XYZ file of C-alpha atoms in Angstrom:
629
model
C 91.190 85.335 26.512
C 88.351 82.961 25.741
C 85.461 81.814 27.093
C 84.780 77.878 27.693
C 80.941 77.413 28.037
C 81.306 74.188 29.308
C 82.204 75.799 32.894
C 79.281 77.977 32.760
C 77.000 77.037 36.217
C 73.628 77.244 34.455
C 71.479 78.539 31.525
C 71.419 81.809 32.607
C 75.393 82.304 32.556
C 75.515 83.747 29.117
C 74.557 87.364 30.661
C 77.806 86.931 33.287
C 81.109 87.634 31.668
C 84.320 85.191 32.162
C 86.517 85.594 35.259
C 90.402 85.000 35.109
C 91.097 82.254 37.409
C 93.053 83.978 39.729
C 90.333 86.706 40.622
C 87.822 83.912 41.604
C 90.609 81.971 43.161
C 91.350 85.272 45.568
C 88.285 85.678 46.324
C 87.461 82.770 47.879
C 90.464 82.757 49.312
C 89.335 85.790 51.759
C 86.504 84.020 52.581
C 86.316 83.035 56.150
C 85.820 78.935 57.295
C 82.186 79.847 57.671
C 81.590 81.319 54.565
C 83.394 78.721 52.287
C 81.151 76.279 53.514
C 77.922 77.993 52.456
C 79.862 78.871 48.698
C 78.562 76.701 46.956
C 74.720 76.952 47.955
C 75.249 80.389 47.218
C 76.686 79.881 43.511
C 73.832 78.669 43.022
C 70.798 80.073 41.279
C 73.502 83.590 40.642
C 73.308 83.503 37.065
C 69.819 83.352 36.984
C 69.532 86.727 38.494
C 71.877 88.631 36.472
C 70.740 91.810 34.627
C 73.351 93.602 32.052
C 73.662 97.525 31.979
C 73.762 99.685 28.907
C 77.245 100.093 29.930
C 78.080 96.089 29.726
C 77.869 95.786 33.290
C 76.327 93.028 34.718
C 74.557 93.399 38.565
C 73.093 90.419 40.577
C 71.294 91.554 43.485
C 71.153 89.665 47.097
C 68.692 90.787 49.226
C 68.024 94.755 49.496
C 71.529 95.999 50.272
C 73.751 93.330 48.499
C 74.368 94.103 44.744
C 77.178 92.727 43.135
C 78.567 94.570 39.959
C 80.914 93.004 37.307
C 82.311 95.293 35.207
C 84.670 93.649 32.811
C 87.226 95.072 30.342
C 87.848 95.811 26.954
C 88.246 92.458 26.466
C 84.839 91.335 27.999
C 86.685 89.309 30.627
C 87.043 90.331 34.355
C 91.081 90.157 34.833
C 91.050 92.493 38.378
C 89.560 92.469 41.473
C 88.191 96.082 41.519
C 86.151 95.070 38.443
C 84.026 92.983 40.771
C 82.434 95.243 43.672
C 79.682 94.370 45.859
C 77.719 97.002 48.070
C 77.403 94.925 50.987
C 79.575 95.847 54.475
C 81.372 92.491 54.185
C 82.479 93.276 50.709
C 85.425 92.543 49.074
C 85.809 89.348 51.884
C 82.193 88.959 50.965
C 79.798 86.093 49.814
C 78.041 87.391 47.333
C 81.196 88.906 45.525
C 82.709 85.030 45.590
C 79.621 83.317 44.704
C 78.819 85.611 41.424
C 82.693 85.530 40.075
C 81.654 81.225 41.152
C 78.786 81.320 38.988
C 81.188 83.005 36.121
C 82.585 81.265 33.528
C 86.619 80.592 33.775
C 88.410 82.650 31.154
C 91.759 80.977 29.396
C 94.868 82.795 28.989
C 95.211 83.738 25.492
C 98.834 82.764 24.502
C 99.182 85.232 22.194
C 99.228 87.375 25.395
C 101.522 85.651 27.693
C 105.005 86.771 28.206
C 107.992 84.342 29.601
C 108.067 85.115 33.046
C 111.411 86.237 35.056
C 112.929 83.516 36.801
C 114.162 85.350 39.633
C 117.612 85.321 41.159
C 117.341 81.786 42.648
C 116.905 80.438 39.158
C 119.831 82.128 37.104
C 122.471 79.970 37.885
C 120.667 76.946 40.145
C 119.055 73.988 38.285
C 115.907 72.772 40.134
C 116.090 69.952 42.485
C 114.768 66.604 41.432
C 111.716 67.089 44.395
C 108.732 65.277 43.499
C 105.443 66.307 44.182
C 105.697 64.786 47.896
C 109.035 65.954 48.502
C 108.037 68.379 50.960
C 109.002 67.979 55.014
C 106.668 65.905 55.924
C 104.817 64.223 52.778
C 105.403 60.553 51.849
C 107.612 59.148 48.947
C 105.193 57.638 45.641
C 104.341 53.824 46.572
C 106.498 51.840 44.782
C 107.484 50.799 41.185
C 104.004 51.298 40.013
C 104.366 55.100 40.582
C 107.651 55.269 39.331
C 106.782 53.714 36.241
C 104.551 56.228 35.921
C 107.348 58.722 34.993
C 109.678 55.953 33.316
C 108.821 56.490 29.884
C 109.872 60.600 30.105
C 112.156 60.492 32.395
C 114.499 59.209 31.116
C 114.556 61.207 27.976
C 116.531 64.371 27.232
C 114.343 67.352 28.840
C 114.080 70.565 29.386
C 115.778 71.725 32.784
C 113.491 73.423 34.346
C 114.000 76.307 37.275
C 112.898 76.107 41.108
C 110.227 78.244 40.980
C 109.005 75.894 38.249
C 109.505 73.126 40.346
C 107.622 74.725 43.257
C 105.038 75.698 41.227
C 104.366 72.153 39.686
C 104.468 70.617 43.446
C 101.637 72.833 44.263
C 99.755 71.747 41.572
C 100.119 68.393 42.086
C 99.300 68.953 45.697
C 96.027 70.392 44.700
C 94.607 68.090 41.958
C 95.944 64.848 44.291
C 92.943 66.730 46.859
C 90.245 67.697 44.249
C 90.825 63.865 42.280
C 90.290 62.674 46.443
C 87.559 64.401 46.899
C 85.562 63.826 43.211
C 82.502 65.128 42.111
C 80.509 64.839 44.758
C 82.613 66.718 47.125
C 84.634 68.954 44.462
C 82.886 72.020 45.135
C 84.134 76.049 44.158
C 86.536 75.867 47.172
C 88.400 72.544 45.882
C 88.260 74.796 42.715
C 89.784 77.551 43.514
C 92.871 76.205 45.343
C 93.378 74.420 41.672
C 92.665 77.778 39.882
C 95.406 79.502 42.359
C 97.609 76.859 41.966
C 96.911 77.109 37.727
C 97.884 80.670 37.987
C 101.204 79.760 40.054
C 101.919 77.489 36.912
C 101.147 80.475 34.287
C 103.157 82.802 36.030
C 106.210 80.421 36.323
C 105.786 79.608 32.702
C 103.842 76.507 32.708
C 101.085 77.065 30.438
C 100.794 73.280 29.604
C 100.119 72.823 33.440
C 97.706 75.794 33.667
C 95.602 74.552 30.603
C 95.134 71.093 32.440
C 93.986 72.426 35.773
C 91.619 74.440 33.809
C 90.124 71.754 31.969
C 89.789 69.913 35.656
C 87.903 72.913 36.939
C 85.734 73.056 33.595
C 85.072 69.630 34.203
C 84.313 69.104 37.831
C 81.671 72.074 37.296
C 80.197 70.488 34.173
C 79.584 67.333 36.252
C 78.376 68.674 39.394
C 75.692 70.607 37.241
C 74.559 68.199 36.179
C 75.517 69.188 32.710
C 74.567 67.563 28.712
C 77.460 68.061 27.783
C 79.441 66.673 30.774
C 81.436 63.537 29.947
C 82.974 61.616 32.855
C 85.136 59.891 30.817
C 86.570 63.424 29.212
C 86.960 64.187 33.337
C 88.792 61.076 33.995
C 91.546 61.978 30.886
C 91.567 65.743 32.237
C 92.591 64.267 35.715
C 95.231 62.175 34.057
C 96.781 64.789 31.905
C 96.991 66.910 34.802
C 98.275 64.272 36.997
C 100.985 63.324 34.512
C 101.819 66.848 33.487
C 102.245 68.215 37.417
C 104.301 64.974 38.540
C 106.624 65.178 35.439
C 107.496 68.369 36.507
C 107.760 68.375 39.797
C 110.298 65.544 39.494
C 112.272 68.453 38.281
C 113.167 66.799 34.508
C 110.022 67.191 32.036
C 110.324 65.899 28.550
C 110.971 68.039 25.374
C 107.479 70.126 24.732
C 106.132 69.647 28.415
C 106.241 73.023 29.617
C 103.995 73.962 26.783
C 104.652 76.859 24.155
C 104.065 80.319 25.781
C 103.619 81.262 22.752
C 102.692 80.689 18.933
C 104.993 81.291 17.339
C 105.045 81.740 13.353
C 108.601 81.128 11.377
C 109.706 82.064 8.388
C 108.548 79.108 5.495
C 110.013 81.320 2.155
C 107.823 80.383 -1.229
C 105.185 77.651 -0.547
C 102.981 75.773 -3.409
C 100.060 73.807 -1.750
C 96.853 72.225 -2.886
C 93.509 72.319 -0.840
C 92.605 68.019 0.300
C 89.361 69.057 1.916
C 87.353 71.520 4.597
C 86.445 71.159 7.987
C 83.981 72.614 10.066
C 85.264 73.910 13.583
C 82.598 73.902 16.714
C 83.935 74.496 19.752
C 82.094 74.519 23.536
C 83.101 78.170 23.943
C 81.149 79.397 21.182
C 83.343 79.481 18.363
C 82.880 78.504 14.917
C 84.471 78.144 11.585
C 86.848 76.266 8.807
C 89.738 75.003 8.715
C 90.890 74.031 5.085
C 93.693 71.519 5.153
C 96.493 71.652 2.151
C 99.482 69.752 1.207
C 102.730 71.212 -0.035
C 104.801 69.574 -2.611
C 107.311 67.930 -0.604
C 104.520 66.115 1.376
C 104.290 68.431 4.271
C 100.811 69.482 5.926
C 99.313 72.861 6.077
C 96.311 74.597 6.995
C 94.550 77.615 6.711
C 91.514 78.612 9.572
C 88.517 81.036 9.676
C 87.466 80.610 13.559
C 85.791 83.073 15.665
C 83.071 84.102 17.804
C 79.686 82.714 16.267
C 78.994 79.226 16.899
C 77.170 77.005 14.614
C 76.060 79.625 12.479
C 79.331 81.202 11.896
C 80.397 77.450 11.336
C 78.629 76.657 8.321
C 78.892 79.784 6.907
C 82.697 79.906 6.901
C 82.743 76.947 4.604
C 81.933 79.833 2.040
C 84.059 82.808 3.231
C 86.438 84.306 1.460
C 90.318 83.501 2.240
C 92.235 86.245 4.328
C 96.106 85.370 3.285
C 98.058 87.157 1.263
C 95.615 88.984 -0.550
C 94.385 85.540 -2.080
C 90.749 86.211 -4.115
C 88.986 83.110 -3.109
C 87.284 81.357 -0.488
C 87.204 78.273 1.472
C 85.368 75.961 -1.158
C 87.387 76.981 -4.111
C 91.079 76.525 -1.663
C 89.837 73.184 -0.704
C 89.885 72.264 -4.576
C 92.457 74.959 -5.793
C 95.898 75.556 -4.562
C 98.277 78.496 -3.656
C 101.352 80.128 -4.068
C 102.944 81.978 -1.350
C 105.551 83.852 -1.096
C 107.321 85.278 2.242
C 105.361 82.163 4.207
C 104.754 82.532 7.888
C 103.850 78.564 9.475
C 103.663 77.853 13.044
C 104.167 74.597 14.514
C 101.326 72.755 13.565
C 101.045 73.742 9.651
C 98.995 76.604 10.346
C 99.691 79.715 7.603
C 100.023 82.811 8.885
C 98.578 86.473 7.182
C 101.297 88.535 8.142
C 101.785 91.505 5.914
C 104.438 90.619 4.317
C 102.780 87.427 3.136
C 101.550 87.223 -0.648
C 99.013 84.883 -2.155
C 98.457 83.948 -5.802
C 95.765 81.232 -6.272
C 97.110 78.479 -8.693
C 94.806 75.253 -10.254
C 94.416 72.272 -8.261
C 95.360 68.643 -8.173
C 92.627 65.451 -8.074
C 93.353 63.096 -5.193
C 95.788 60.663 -6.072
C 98.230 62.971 -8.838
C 100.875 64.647 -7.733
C 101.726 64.884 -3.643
C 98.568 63.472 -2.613
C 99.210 60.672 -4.304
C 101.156 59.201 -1.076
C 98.426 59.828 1.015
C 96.652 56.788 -0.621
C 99.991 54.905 -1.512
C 99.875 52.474 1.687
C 97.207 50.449 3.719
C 95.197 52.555 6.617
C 97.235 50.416 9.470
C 100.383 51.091 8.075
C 99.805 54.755 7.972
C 98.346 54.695 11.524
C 100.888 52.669 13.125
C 103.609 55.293 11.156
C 101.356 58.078 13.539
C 103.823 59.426 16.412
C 101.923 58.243 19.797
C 102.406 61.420 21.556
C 100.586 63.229 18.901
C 97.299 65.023 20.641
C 95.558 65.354 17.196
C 96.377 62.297 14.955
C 97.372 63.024 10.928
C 95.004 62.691 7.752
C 95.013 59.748 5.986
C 93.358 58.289 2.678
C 92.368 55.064 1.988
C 89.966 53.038 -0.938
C 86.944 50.887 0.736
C 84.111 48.538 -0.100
C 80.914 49.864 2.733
C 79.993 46.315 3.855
C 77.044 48.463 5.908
C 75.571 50.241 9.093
C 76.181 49.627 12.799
C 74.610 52.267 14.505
C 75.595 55.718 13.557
C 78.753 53.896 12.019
C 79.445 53.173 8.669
C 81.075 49.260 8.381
C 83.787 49.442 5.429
C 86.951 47.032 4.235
C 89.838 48.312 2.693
C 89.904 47.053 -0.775
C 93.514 45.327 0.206
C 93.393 41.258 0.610
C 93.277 40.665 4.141
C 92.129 44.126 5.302
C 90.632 44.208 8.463
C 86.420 45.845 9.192
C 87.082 49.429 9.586
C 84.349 51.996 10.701
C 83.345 55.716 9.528
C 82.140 57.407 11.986
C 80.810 61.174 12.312
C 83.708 63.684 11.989
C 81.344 65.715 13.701
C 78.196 64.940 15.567
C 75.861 68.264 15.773
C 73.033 67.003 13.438
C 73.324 70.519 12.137
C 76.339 69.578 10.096
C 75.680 67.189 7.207
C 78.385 64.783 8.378
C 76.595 61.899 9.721
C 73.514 62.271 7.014
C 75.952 61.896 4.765
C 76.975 58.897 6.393
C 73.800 57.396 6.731
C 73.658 57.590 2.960
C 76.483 56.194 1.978
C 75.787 53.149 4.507
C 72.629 52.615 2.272
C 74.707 51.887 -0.368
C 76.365 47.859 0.924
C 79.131 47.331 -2.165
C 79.871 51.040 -3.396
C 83.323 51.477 -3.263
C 84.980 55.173 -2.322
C 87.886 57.181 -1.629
C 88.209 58.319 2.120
C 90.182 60.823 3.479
C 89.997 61.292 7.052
C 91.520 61.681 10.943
C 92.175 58.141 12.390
C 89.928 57.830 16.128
C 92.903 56.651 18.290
C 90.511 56.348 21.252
C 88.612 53.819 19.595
C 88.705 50.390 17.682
C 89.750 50.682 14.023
C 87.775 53.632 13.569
C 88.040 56.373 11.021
C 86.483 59.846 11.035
C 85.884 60.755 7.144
C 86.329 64.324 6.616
C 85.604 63.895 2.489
C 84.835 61.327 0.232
C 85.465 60.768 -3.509
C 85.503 58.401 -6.531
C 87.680 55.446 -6.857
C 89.364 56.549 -10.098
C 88.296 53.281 -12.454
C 85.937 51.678 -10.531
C 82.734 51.207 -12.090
C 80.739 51.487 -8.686
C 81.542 54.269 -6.850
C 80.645 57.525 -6.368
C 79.499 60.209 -9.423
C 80.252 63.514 -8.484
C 80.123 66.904 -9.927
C 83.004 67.374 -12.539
C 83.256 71.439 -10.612
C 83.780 69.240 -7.536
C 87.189 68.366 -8.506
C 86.423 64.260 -7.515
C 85.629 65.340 -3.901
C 82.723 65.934 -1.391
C 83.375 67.636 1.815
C 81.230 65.722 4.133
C 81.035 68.770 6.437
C 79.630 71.015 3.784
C 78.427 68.888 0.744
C 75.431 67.170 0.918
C 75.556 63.826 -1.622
C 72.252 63.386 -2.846
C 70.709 60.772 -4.999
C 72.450 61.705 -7.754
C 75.712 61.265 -6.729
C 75.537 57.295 -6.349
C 75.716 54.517 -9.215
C 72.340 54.247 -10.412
C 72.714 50.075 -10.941
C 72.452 48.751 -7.350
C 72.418 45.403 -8.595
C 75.715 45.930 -9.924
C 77.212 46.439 -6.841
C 78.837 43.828 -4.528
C 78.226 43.537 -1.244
C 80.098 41.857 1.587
C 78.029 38.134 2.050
C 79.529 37.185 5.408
C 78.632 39.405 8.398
C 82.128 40.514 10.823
C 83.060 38.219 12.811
C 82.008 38.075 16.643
C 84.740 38.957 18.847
C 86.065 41.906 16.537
C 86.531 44.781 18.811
C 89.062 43.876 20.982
C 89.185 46.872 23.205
C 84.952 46.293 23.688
C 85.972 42.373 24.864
C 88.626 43.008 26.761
C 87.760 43.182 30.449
C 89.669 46.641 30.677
C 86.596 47.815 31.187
C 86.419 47.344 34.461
C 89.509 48.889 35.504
C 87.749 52.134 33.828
C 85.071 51.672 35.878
C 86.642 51.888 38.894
C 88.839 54.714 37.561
C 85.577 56.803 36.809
C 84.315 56.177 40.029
C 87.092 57.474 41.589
C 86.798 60.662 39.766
C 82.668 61.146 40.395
C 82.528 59.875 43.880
C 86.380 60.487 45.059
C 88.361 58.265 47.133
C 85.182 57.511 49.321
C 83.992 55.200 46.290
C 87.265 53.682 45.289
C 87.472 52.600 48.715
C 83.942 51.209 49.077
C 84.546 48.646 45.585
C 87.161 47.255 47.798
C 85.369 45.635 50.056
C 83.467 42.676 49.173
C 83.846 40.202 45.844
C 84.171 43.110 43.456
C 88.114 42.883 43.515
C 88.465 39.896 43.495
C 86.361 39.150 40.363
C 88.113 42.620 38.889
C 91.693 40.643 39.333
C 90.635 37.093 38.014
C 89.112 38.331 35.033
C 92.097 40.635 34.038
C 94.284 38.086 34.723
C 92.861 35.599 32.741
C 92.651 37.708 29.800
C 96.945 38.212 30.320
C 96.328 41.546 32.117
C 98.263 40.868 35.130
C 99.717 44.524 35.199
C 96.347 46.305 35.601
C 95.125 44.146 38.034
C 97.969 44.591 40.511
C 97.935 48.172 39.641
C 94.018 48.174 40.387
C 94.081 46.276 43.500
C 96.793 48.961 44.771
C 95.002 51.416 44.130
C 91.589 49.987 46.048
C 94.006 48.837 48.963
C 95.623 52.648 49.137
C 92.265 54.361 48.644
C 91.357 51.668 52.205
C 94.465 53.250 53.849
C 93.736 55.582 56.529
C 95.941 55.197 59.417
C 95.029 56.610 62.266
C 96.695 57.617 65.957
C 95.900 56.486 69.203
C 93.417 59.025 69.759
C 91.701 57.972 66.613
C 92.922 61.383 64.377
C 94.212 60.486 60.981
C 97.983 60.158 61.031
C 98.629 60.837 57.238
C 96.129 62.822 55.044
C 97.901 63.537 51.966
C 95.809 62.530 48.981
C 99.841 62.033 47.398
C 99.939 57.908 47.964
C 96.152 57.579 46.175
C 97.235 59.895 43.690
C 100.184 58.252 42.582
C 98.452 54.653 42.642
C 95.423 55.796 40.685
C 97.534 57.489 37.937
C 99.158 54.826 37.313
C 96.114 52.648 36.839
C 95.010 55.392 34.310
C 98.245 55.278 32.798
C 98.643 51.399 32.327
C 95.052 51.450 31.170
C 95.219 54.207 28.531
C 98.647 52.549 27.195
C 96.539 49.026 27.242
C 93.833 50.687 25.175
C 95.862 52.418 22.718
C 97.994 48.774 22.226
C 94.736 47.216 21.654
C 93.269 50.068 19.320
C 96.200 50.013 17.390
C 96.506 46.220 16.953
C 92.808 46.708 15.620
C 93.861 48.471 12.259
C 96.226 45.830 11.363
C-alpha cells in the first residue's frame, strides 16, 4: 500500500500512519447518531497531538483516560481493527478511536497485492442484470436522453460481462458518490466519507479496482478541500467526481467497456530480445511522497518503453535518481547515460504500458545510442504536432511523446509562445513539464523564451486539458539550422529539461542573427478561453464545493438565463439544455402533504449533472484538439 498525502487532515499527519479504507469506514460505522455528528469536530486538531513510540506506535491522548494507540504493520499501514485500540469504556464504538483513524491518511491497495476475488455461486453460471444504479425497489429511472447519453458512447461497445455481485457492488457506489457529490464540500464531512470508503472496499473485493481507485481519489479530494488545503484543486475534485460517476454508472448498467473493471493486477509478459534507445528522462513527484525517474526508450519497430526508479523520498530522491544507476538486467549504467545510450535485452518482461521489468531472468547489455532524428526516432519528428495529436487514442489517461521543430516567437506568462516551423502552423505553447521550482524545468523555460527566433527540437507530452499546449520534456538542436541550440557534443544533441540546466553557453551567441516573429498572435486564439463553456464549469464546480444547495440557488434569478443565451449563441445548444436540467433537477424537491420530502435520492441530480460534466469535458477536448490544427 501507499500513502497519498494529499488526504492527510493537517501538518501534523506525517507522525499518524495510513489507514485502509475499510477500517476507518467500520469504525464510523459503529458510531452511534450522536456521535457521527460530533466526528468531524473531533478529527480535528488529532494529528496535532500525536506522539510515536520507540516501537512505531503512534498514541493521541483525549482527556486523562482516553488514549488511542495505532499500531500499524509491517507494512506501516493499519489494515485491522485490533491495530487501533483506545482505552476509553466506549472503545472500539468509540469517538476518539474514529476520529484518530479520521485524521489518518487513506492507504491505496497496492495491486501487486490484490487477488481476483471469488464470484460466489450466484455468479458461475448467471450474467448480471442490466440494473442501473437506481434500479433498486423504490429508486427512480435516469431523467431522460441526457442521462442515457451519458452511457451511449460505451454501451454500446463489446464489454466485459460482468457478475451480480459486481453489479451490486457498482450500484452501491453509485448510490454513495450520487449523496457525497449532493452534499459537496461544505457538507461532505468523514461520515459522507466513509459510506464511500465502505462502498470502495465493496468494489475491491468484487474486483473493481478501477471503481475503488475513483472513490478514493473523491475521499482524497473532499478532505483536501474541506482543509482548506494548497494543494487542493476544485477543478481536480470536479474530474474525480466525474470519473467516479462514469465509472460506477457504467457498471451498474451491468455492460462496462473493455478495460473498465481495471487490471487487478500488473501484469508483465514475455517481450523475447528487445533493442531500444534512451529519447530523454523524467523526473517523477508524486503527492504521496515519492520520487524518482522514469527514462523513456524506443524500440526499433517504433514501440515505446520505459524504465522507472520511484520510491519513497520525495524531491530529494527525485533529483537524485536522474543519476542512479540502472537496476535491469545487470545493465552497468545509469539514468543519464540510458537516456543517451541504448540496450539490449534479452528474455524481456513489459507490462502494459511499456514499462521493463527486472525479473531474473532478464539480461541487459548496454549498446551506443542514436541522435534524434536517425534511425526509429526519426518518425517521431516525421509529421506536424496536430497530426500526431489528433493520431492520440482519446481514451488514453496519459497522452504519447511527440517531437516537433519550432521558432520561440516569446513569453506569456510561465509559457513559452512557439510556431512549428511548417507553413501555416498554428501558436503552440511550452509549458512546465513540471512545476516545483526545485526542478529546472520552467528556468529552463524562461531561458529559452529569452531567446524570440532560436529555433529547437522539442520532444514532449501533448496537455490535452488545455489549448495547443505542449509540455517539453527535452530540447535539442535543429540539425542544420544555423540558430539553434549548441550543446555539449557528450550530450548526444539533447538536454533533459528536468535535469540539465542550459546555460549561457548553450545558445547562438549572434542574437541579431536570429529571426523573430514581427506580428504578435492573433486575439481570439484560445478557443477553449473564449468560449463561454466556462460557465457551465462554473456551475459544475459549484455543485461539487457547495453541493446541490448551490446548484439550486444559481437557478433562481437571471443567472440561467444569461448561462443559456450565451451558450446558445456561441452554437452550444447541447450544454445549455443539459445545464438548465441540471439547475431545474437540483430545484426539485417534491414534497407530501405533510410537507416531508417525497423522493430523496440524490440519483435524478446525479445523472443530470454528469452529464453536464460529460458534454462539457467532450466540448473541451473538441475545442483543444481543433486548437493544434
Amino acid at each position: 500500500m501507499s500513502i497519498d498525502e494529499s488526504s492527510t487532515g493537517g501538518p501534523g499527519t506525517g507522525l499518524l500512519p495510513a489507514v485502509a479504507p475499510e477500517v476507518l469506514a467500520e469504525a464510523v460505522e459503529n458510531l452511534s447518531g450522536r456521535l457521527r455528528k460530533k466526528l468531524d469536530a473531533a478529527i480535528e486538531g488529532c494529528a496535532a497531538g500525536a506522539v510515536r513510540a520507540a516501537d512505531a506506535s503512534v498514541s493521541v491522548r483525549f482527556g486523562e483516560d482516553a488514549v488511542v494507540t495505532l499500531r500499524p504493520g509491517p507494512s506501516g499501514v493499519v489494515t485491522r481493527a485490533d491495530q487501533a485500540v483506545c482505552g476509553c469504556l466506549l472503545a472500539p464504538r468509540c469517538l476518539h478511536r474514529a476520529a484518530v483513524l479520521g485524521a489518518s491518511p487513506i492507504a491505496d491497495a497496492d495491486a501487486d497485492e490484490l487477488t481476483p476475488p471469488d464470484p460466489g455461486p450466484d455468479a458461475t453460471t448467471e450474467p448480471a442484470a442490466a440494473a442501473g444504479p437506481g434500479a433498486a425497489p423504490g429508486a427512480t429511472e435516469a431523467p431522460g436522453a441526457a442521462a442515457a447519453a451519458v452511457l451511449g458512447a460505451e454501451g454500446d461497445a463489446e464489454g466485459e460481462v460482468l457478475t451480480a455481485a459486481q453489479v451490486r457492488a457498482a450500484a452501491g457506489l453509485w448510490g454513495a458518490a450520487a449523496e457525497a457529490l449532493a452534499a459537496g464540500v461544505t457538507a461532505g464531512g468523514a461520515v459522507v466519507q466513509a459510506e464511500l470508503l465502505r462502498a470502495a472496499h465493496t468494489a475491491r473485493i468484487a474486483g473493481l479496482p478501477r471503481a475503488e481507485a475513483a472513490a478514493l481519489r473523491v475521499v482524497r479530494g473532499l478532505r483536501a478541500a474541506r482543509d482548506r488545503s494548497a494543494a487542493q484543486r476544485l477543478a481536480e475534485l470536479t474530474g474525480a467526481f466525474r470519473e467516479l460517476l462514469y465509472t460506477a454508472g457504467l457498471l451498474a448498467s451491468g455492460a462496462a467497456g473493455a478495460g473498465l473493471t481495471g487490471a487487478v493486477r500488473r501484469s508483465y509478459e514475455a517481450g523475447g530480445s528487445l533493442r531500444v534507445y534512451g529519447l530523454c528522462r523524467e523526473p517523477v513527484l508524486s503527492a504521496t511522497g515519492y520520487g524518482g525517474v522514469a527514462t523513456h526508450l524506443l524500440g526499433v519497430d517504433g514501440s515505446h518503453y520505459s524504465v522507472s526508479d520511484v520510491r519513497p523520498g520525495g524531491l530529494a530522491r527525485a533529483r537524485g535518481a536522474g543519476a542512479a544507476s540502472v537496476a535491469l538486467g545487470g545493465a552497468v549504467l545509469d539514468h543519464a547515460g540510458l537516456a543517451r545510450g541504448g540496450l539490449r535485452v534479452v528474455g524481456a518482461t513489459v507490462s502494459p504500458e511499456g514499462r521493463l521489468g527486472a525479473g531474473r531472468g532478464v539480461r541487459a547489455t548496454p549498446v551506443g545510442g542514436v541522435a534524434w532524428g536517425e534511425g526509429p526516432t526519426a518518425a517521431l519528428f516525421s509529421r506536424p504536432a496536430a497530426e500526431a495529436v489528433a493520431a492520440m487514442p482519446a481514451e488514453d489517461a496519459e497522452p504519447g511523446l511527440l517531437g516537433c521543430d519550432v521558432r520561440v516567437v516569446g513569453a506569456s506568462g510561465d509559457h513559452v509562445l512557439v510556431r512549428e516551423l511548417t507553413p501555416g502552423a498554428p501558436l503552440l505553447r511550452l509549458a512546465p513539464a513540471h512545476p516545483h521550482p526545485e526542478l529546472p524545468h520552467a528556468a529552463n523555460l524562461r531561458r529559452i523564451a529569452g531567446c524570440p527566433g532560436l529555433v529547437l527540437r522539442v520532444l514532449g507530452r501533448p496537455d490535452l486539458d488545455r489549448t495547443a499546449t505542449l509540455r517539453p520534456l527535452a530540447v535539442g538542436p535543429v540539425p542544420g539550422a544555423e540558430h539553434s541550440l549548441r550543446l555539449p557534443p557528450e550530450w548526444l544533441g539533447r538536454a533533459d529539461l528536468g535535469y540539465d540546466r542550459l546555460q549561457g553557453a548553450h545558445f547562438p551567441g549572434d542574437a541579431e542573427g536570429l529571426v523573430a516573429e514581427v506580428a504578435p498572435p492573433a486575439a481570439g486564439a484560445d478557443p477553449l478561453a473564449d468560449s463561454p463553456l466556462w460557465r457551465v464549469r462554473r456551475l459544475l464546480e459549484a455543485g461539487v464545493a457547495g453541493g446541490r444547495r448551490a446548484v439550486a440557488e444559481a437557478a433562481r434569478g437571471a443567472e440561467p438565463t444569461a448561462l443559456a443565451a450565451a451558450l446558445r449563441r456561441a452554437g452550444f445548444g447541447s450544454a445549455a439544455e443539459l445545464a438548465a436540467a441540471l439547475t431545474a433537477e437540483a430545484d426539485r424537491r417534491p414534497r407530501d402533504a405533510f410537507g416531508r420530502l417525497s423522493d430523496a435520492s440524490a440519483d435524478r441530480y446525479a445523472w443530470a449533472w454528469l452529464a453536464a460534466a460529460a458534454h462539457l469535458a467532450a466540448a473541451e477536448r473538441s475545442l483543444v484538439a481543433a486548437s493544434w490544427a
